[in-house]
PDB file of C-alpha atoms and ligand atoms in Angstrom:
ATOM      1  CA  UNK A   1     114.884 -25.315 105.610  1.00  0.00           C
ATOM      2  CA  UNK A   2     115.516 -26.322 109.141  1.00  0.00           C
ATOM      3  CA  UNK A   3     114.317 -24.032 112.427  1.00  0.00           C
ATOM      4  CA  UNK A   4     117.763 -22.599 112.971  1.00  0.00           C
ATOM      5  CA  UNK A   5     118.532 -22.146 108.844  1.00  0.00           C
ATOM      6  CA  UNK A   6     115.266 -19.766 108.775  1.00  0.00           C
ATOM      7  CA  UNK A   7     116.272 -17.940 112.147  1.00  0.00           C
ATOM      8  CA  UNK A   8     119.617 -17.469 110.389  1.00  0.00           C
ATOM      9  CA  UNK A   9     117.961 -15.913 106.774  1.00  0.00           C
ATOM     10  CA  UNK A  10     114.996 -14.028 109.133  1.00  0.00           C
ATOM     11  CA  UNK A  11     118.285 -12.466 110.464  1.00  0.00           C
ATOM     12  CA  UNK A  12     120.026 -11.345 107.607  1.00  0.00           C
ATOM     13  CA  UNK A  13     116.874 -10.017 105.953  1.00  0.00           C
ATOM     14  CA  UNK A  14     116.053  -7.585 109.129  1.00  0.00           C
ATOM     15  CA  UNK A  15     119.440  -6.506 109.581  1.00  0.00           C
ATOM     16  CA  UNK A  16     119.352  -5.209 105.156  1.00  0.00           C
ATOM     17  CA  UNK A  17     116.227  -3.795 105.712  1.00  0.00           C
ATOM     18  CA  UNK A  18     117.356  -1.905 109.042  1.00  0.00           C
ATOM     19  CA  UNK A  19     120.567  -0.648 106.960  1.00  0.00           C
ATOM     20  CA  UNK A  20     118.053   0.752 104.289  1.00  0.00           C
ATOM     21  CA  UNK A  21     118.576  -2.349 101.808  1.00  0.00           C
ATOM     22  CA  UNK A  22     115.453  -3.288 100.465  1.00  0.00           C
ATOM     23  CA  UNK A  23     112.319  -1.905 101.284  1.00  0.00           C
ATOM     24  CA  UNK A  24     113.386   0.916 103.291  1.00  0.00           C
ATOM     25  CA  UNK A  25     112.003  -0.264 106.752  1.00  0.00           C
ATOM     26  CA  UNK A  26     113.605   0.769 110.016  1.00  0.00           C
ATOM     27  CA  UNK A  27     114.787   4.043 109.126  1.00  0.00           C
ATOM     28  CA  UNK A  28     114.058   7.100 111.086  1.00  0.00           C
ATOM     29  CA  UNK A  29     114.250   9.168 107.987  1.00  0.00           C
ATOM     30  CA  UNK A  30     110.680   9.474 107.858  1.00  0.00           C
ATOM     31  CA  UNK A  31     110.364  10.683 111.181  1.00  0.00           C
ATOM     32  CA  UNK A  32     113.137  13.086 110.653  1.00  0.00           C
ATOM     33  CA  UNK A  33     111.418  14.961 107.203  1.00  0.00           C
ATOM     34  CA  UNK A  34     110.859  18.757 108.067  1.00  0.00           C
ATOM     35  CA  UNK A  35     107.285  19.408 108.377  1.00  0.00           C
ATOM     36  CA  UNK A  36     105.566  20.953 105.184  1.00  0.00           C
ATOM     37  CA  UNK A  37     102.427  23.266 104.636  1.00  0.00           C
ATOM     38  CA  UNK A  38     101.423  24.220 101.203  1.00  0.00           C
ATOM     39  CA  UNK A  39     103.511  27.362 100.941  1.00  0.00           C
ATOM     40  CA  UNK A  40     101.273  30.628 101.207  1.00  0.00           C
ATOM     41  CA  UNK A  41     102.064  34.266 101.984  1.00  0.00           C
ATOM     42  CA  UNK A  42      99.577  37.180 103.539  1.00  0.00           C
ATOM     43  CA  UNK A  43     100.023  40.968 103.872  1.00  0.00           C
ATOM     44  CA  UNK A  44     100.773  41.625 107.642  1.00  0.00           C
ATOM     45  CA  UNK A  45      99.057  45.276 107.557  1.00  0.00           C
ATOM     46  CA  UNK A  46      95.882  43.463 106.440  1.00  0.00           C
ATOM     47  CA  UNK A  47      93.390  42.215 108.722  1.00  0.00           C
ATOM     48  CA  UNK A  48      93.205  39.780 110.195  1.00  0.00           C
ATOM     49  CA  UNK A  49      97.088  39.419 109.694  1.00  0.00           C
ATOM     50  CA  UNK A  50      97.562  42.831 111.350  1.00  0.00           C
ATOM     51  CA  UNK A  51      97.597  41.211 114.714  1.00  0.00           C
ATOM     52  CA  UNK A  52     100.651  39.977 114.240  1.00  0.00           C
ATOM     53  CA  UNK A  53     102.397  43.215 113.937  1.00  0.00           C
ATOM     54  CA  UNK A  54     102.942  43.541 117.730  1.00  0.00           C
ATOM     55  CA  UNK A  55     105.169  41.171 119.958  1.00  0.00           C
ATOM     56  CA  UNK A  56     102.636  38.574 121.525  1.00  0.00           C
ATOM     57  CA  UNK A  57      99.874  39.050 118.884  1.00  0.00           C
ATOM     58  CA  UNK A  58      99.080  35.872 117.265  1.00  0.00           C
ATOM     59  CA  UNK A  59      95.802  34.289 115.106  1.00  0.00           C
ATOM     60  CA  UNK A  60      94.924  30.936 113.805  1.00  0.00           C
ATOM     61  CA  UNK A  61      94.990  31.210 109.694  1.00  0.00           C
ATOM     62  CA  UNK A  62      91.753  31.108 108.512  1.00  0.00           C
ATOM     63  CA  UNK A  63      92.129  28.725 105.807  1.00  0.00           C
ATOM     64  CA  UNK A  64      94.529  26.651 106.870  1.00  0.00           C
ATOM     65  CA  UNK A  65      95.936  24.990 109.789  1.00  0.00           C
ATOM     66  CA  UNK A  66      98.104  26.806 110.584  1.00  0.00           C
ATOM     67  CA  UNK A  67      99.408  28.818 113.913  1.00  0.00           C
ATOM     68  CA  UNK A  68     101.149  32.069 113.878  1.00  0.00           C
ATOM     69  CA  UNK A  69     102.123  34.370 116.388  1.00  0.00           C
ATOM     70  CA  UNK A  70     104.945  37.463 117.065  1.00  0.00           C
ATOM     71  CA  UNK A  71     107.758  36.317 119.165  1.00  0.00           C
ATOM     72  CA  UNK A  72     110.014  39.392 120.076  1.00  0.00           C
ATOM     73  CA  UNK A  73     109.247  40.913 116.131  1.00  0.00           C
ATOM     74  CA  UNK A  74     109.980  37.429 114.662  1.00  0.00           C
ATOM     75  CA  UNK A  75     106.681  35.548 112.684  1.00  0.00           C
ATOM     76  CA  UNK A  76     106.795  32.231 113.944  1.00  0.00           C
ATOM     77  CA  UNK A  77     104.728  29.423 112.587  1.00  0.00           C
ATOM     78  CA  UNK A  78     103.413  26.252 113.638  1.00  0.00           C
ATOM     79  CA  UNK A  79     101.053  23.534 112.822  1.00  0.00           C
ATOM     80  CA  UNK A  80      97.702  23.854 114.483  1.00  0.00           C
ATOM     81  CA  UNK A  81      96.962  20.272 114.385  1.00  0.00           C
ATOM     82  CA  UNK A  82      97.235  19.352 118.285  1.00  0.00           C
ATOM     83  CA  UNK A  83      99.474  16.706 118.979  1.00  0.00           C
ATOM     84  CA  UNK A  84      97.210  15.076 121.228  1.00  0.00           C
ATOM     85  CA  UNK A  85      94.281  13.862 119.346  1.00  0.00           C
ATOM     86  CA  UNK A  86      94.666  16.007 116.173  1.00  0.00           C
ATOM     87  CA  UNK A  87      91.982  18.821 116.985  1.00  0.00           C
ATOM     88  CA  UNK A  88      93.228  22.230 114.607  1.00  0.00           C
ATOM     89  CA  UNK A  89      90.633  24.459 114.998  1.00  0.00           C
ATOM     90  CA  UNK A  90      90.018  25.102 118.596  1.00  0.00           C
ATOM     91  CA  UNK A  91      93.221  27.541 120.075  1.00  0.00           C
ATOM     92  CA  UNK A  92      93.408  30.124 121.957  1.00  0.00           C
ATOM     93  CA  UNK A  93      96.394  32.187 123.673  1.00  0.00           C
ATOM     94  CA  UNK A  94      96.474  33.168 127.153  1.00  0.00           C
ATOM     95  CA  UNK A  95      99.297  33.630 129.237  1.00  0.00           C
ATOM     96  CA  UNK A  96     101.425  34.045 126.360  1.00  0.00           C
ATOM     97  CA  UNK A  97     100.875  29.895 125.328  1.00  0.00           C
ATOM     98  CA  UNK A  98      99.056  27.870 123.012  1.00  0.00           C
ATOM     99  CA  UNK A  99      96.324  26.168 124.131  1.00  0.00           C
ATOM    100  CA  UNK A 100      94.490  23.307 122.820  1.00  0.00           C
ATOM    101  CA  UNK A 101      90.434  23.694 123.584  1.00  0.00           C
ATOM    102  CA  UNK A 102      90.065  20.161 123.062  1.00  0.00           C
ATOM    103  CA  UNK A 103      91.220  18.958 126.178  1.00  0.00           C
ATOM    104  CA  UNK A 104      93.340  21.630 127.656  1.00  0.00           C
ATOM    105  CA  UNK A 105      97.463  21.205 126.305  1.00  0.00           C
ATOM    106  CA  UNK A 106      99.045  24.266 125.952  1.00  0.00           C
ATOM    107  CA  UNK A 107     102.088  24.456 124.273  1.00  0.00           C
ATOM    108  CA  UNK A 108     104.923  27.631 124.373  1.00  0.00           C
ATOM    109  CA  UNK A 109     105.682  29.767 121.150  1.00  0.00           C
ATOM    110  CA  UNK A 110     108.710  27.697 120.165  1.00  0.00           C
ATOM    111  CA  UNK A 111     105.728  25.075 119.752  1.00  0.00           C
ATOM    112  CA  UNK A 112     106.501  22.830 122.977  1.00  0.00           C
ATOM    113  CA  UNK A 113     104.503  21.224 125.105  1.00  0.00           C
ATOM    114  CA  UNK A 114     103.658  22.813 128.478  1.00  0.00           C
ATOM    115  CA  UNK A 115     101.210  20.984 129.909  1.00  0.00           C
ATOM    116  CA  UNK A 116      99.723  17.861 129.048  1.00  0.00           C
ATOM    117  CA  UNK A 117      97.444  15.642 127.664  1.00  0.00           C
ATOM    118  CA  UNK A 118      99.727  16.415 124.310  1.00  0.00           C
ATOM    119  CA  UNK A 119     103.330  14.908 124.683  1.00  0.00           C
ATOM    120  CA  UNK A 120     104.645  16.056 121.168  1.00  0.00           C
ATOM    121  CA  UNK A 121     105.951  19.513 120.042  1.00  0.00           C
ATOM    122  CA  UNK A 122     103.893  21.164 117.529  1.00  0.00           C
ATOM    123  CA  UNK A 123     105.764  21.010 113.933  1.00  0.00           C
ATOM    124  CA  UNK A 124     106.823  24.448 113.300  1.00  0.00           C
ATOM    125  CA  UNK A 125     107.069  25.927 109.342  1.00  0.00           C
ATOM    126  CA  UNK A 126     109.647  27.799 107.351  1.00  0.00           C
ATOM    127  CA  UNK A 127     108.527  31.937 107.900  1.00  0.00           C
ATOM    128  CA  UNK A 128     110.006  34.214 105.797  1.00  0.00           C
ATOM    129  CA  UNK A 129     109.242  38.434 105.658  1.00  0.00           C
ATOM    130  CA  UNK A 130     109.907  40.929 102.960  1.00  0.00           C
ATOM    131  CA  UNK A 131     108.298  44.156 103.735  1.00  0.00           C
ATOM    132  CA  UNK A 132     105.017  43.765 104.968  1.00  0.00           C
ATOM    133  CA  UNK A 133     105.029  40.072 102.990  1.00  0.00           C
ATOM    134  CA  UNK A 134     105.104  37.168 105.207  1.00  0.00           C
ATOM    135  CA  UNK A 135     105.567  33.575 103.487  1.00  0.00           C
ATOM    136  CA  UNK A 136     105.505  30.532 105.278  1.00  0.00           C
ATOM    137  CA  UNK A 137     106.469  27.013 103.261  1.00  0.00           C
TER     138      UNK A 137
HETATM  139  S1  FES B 201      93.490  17.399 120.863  1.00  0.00           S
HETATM  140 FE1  FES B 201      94.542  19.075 121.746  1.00  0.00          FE
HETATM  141  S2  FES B 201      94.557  18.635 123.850  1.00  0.00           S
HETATM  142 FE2  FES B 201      93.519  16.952 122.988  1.00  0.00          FE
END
Protein backbone atom coordinates (compact mmCIF):
# COMPACT_ATOMS: atom_id res chain seq x y z
CA UNK A 1 0.00 0.00 0.00
CA UNK A 2 1.39 3.20 -1.30
CA UNK A 3 1.38 6.76 0.89
CA UNK A 4 -1.61 8.14 -0.95
CA UNK A 5 -3.62 4.43 -1.06
CA UNK A 6 -3.42 4.51 2.98
CA UNK A 7 -4.40 8.35 3.15
CA UNK A 8 -7.29 7.27 0.91
CA UNK A 9 -8.49 3.99 3.36
CA UNK A 10 -7.40 6.31 6.73
CA UNK A 11 -10.16 8.45 5.06
CA UNK A 12 -12.88 6.26 4.54
CA UNK A 13 -12.43 4.57 7.91
CA UNK A 14 -12.81 8.12 9.90
CA UNK A 15 -15.53 9.31 7.89
CA UNK A 16 -17.72 5.41 9.00
CA UNK A 17 -16.72 5.86 12.29
CA UNK A 18 -17.83 9.70 12.41
CA UNK A 19 -21.31 8.49 10.78
CA UNK A 20 -21.60 5.94 13.75
CA UNK A 21 -20.35 2.84 11.55
CA UNK A 22 -18.15 0.87 13.48
CA UNK A 23 -17.04 1.57 16.75
CA UNK A 24 -19.19 4.37 17.56
CA UNK A 25 -16.47 7.17 17.73
CA UNK A 26 -17.26 10.79 16.95
CA UNK A 27 -20.65 10.95 18.10
CA UNK A 28 -21.91 13.51 20.47
CA UNK A 29 -24.45 11.12 21.76
CA UNK A 30 -22.56 10.56 24.75
CA UNK A 31 -22.29 14.01 25.58
CA UNK A 32 -25.91 14.52 24.92
CA UNK A 33 -27.26 11.46 27.61
CA UNK A 34 -29.48 13.19 30.36
CA UNK A 35 -27.70 13.15 33.54
CA UNK A 36 -28.74 10.26 36.01
CA UNK A 37 -28.71 9.88 39.93
CA UNK A 38 -29.80 6.71 41.49
CA UNK A 39 -33.47 7.57 41.81
CA UNK A 40 -34.46 8.35 45.58
CA UNK A 41 -37.40 10.15 47.17
CA UNK A 42 -37.60 12.04 50.85
CA UNK A 43 -40.58 13.40 52.83
CA UNK A 44 -40.42 17.28 52.46
CA UNK A 45 -42.11 17.90 56.07
CA UNK A 46 -39.17 15.91 57.49
CA UNK A 47 -36.07 17.41 58.55
CA UNK A 48 -33.73 18.16 57.10
CA UNK A 49 -35.96 18.14 53.87
CA UNK A 50 -38.29 20.67 55.53
CA UNK A 51 -36.13 23.47 54.32
CA UNK A 52 -37.21 23.14 51.19
CA UNK A 53 -40.75 23.93 51.85
CA UNK A 54 -40.22 27.72 51.43
CA UNK A 55 -39.16 29.55 48.10
CA UNK A 56 -35.25 30.01 48.39
CA UNK A 57 -34.70 27.22 50.98
CA UNK A 58 -32.34 24.74 49.72
CA UNK A 59 -29.81 21.80 51.41
CA UNK A 60 -27.17 19.56 50.09
CA UNK A 61 -28.61 15.72 50.42
CA UNK A 62 -26.92 14.10 52.95
CA UNK A 63 -26.17 10.95 51.32
CA UNK A 64 -25.78 11.77 48.10
CA UNK A 65 -24.55 14.33 45.82
CA UNK A 66 -26.98 15.87 45.20
CA UNK A 67 -28.29 19.75 45.26
CA UNK A 68 -31.76 20.81 45.91
CA UNK A 69 -33.32 23.94 46.45
CA UNK A 70 -37.13 25.79 46.12
CA UNK A 71 -37.37 27.90 43.10
CA UNK A 72 -40.75 29.89 43.20
CA UNK A 73 -42.56 26.41 44.94
CA UNK A 74 -40.85 24.21 42.29
CA UNK A 75 -38.03 21.36 43.80
CA UNK A 76 -35.28 21.72 41.59
CA UNK A 77 -32.34 19.40 41.54
CA UNK A 78 -28.89 19.40 40.55
CA UNK A 79 -25.69 17.58 40.75
CA UNK A 80 -23.41 18.77 43.49
CA UNK A 81 -20.34 17.64 41.85
CA UNK A 82 -18.69 21.17 40.86
CA UNK A 83 -17.88 21.47 37.43
CA UNK A 84 -14.65 22.87 38.08
CA UNK A 85 -12.53 20.34 39.72
CA UNK A 86 -15.27 17.92 40.91
CA UNK A 87 -15.49 19.04 44.71
CA UNK A 88 -19.46 17.83 45.97
CA UNK A 89 -19.43 18.41 49.37
CA UNK A 90 -18.48 21.93 50.06
CA UNK A 91 -21.80 24.43 48.99
CA UNK A 92 -23.28 26.92 50.35
CA UNK A 93 -26.11 29.52 49.20
CA UNK A 94 -25.88 33.11 49.57
CA UNK A 95 -27.32 35.62 47.54
CA UNK A 96 -29.76 33.29 46.28
CA UNK A 97 -26.65 31.15 44.19
CA UNK A 98 -24.72 28.15 44.48
CA UNK A 99 -21.48 28.39 45.50
CA UNK A 100 -18.63 26.14 45.23
CA UNK A 101 -16.24 26.39 48.61
CA UNK A 102 -13.55 24.92 46.73
CA UNK A 103 -12.46 27.75 44.92
CA UNK A 104 -15.29 30.16 44.84
CA UNK A 105 -17.86 29.34 41.42
CA UNK A 106 -21.19 30.02 42.10
CA UNK A 107 -23.67 28.90 39.92
CA UNK A 108 -27.70 30.22 39.67
CA UNK A 109 -30.68 27.81 40.56
CA UNK A 110 -31.27 26.76 36.96
CA UNK A 111 -27.64 25.26 37.69
CA UNK A 112 -25.51 27.87 35.53
CA UNK A 113 -22.49 29.20 35.98
CA UNK A 114 -22.18 32.72 37.46
CA UNK A 115 -18.92 33.26 38.16
CA UNK A 116 -15.96 31.42 37.44
CA UNK A 117 -13.34 29.20 37.91
CA UNK A 118 -16.27 26.52 36.78
CA UNK A 119 -17.23 27.00 33.01
CA UNK A 120 -19.90 24.12 32.87
CA UNK A 121 -23.58 24.13 34.05
CA UNK A 122 -24.28 21.86 36.81
CA UNK A 123 -26.35 18.66 35.44
CA UNK A 124 -29.72 19.09 36.78
CA UNK A 125 -32.12 15.73 37.71
CA UNK A 126 -35.65 14.68 36.95
CA UNK A 127 -37.87 16.12 40.37
CA UNK A 128 -41.07 14.91 40.73
CA UNK A 129 -43.77 15.76 43.95
CA UNK A 130 -46.80 13.92 45.12
CA UNK A 131 -47.99 15.27 48.34
CA UNK A 132 -45.36 15.88 50.60
CA UNK A 133 -43.20 13.04 48.40
CA UNK A 134 -40.46 14.41 46.43
CA UNK A 135 -38.58 11.90 43.93
CA UNK A 136 -35.76 12.82 41.99
CA UNK A 137 -34.33 10.12 39.16
S1 LIG B 1 -14.22 22.59 42.45
FE1 LIG B 1 -15.84 24.02 42.62
S2 LIG B 1 -14.92 25.92 42.23
FE2 LIG B 1 -13.29 24.51 42.04
Amino acid sequence: MDRIEFLKTASSVTVLLCLGIGLGGCSKDDDEKPPSTSPFSFDITQSPFNALETDGGWLLHPDRDVLLVNVGGDIRAFTSVCTHTGCSRQWSFPSGNFRCGCHGSTFSTDGDVVSDPANGSLAEFNVERTGDTVSVS
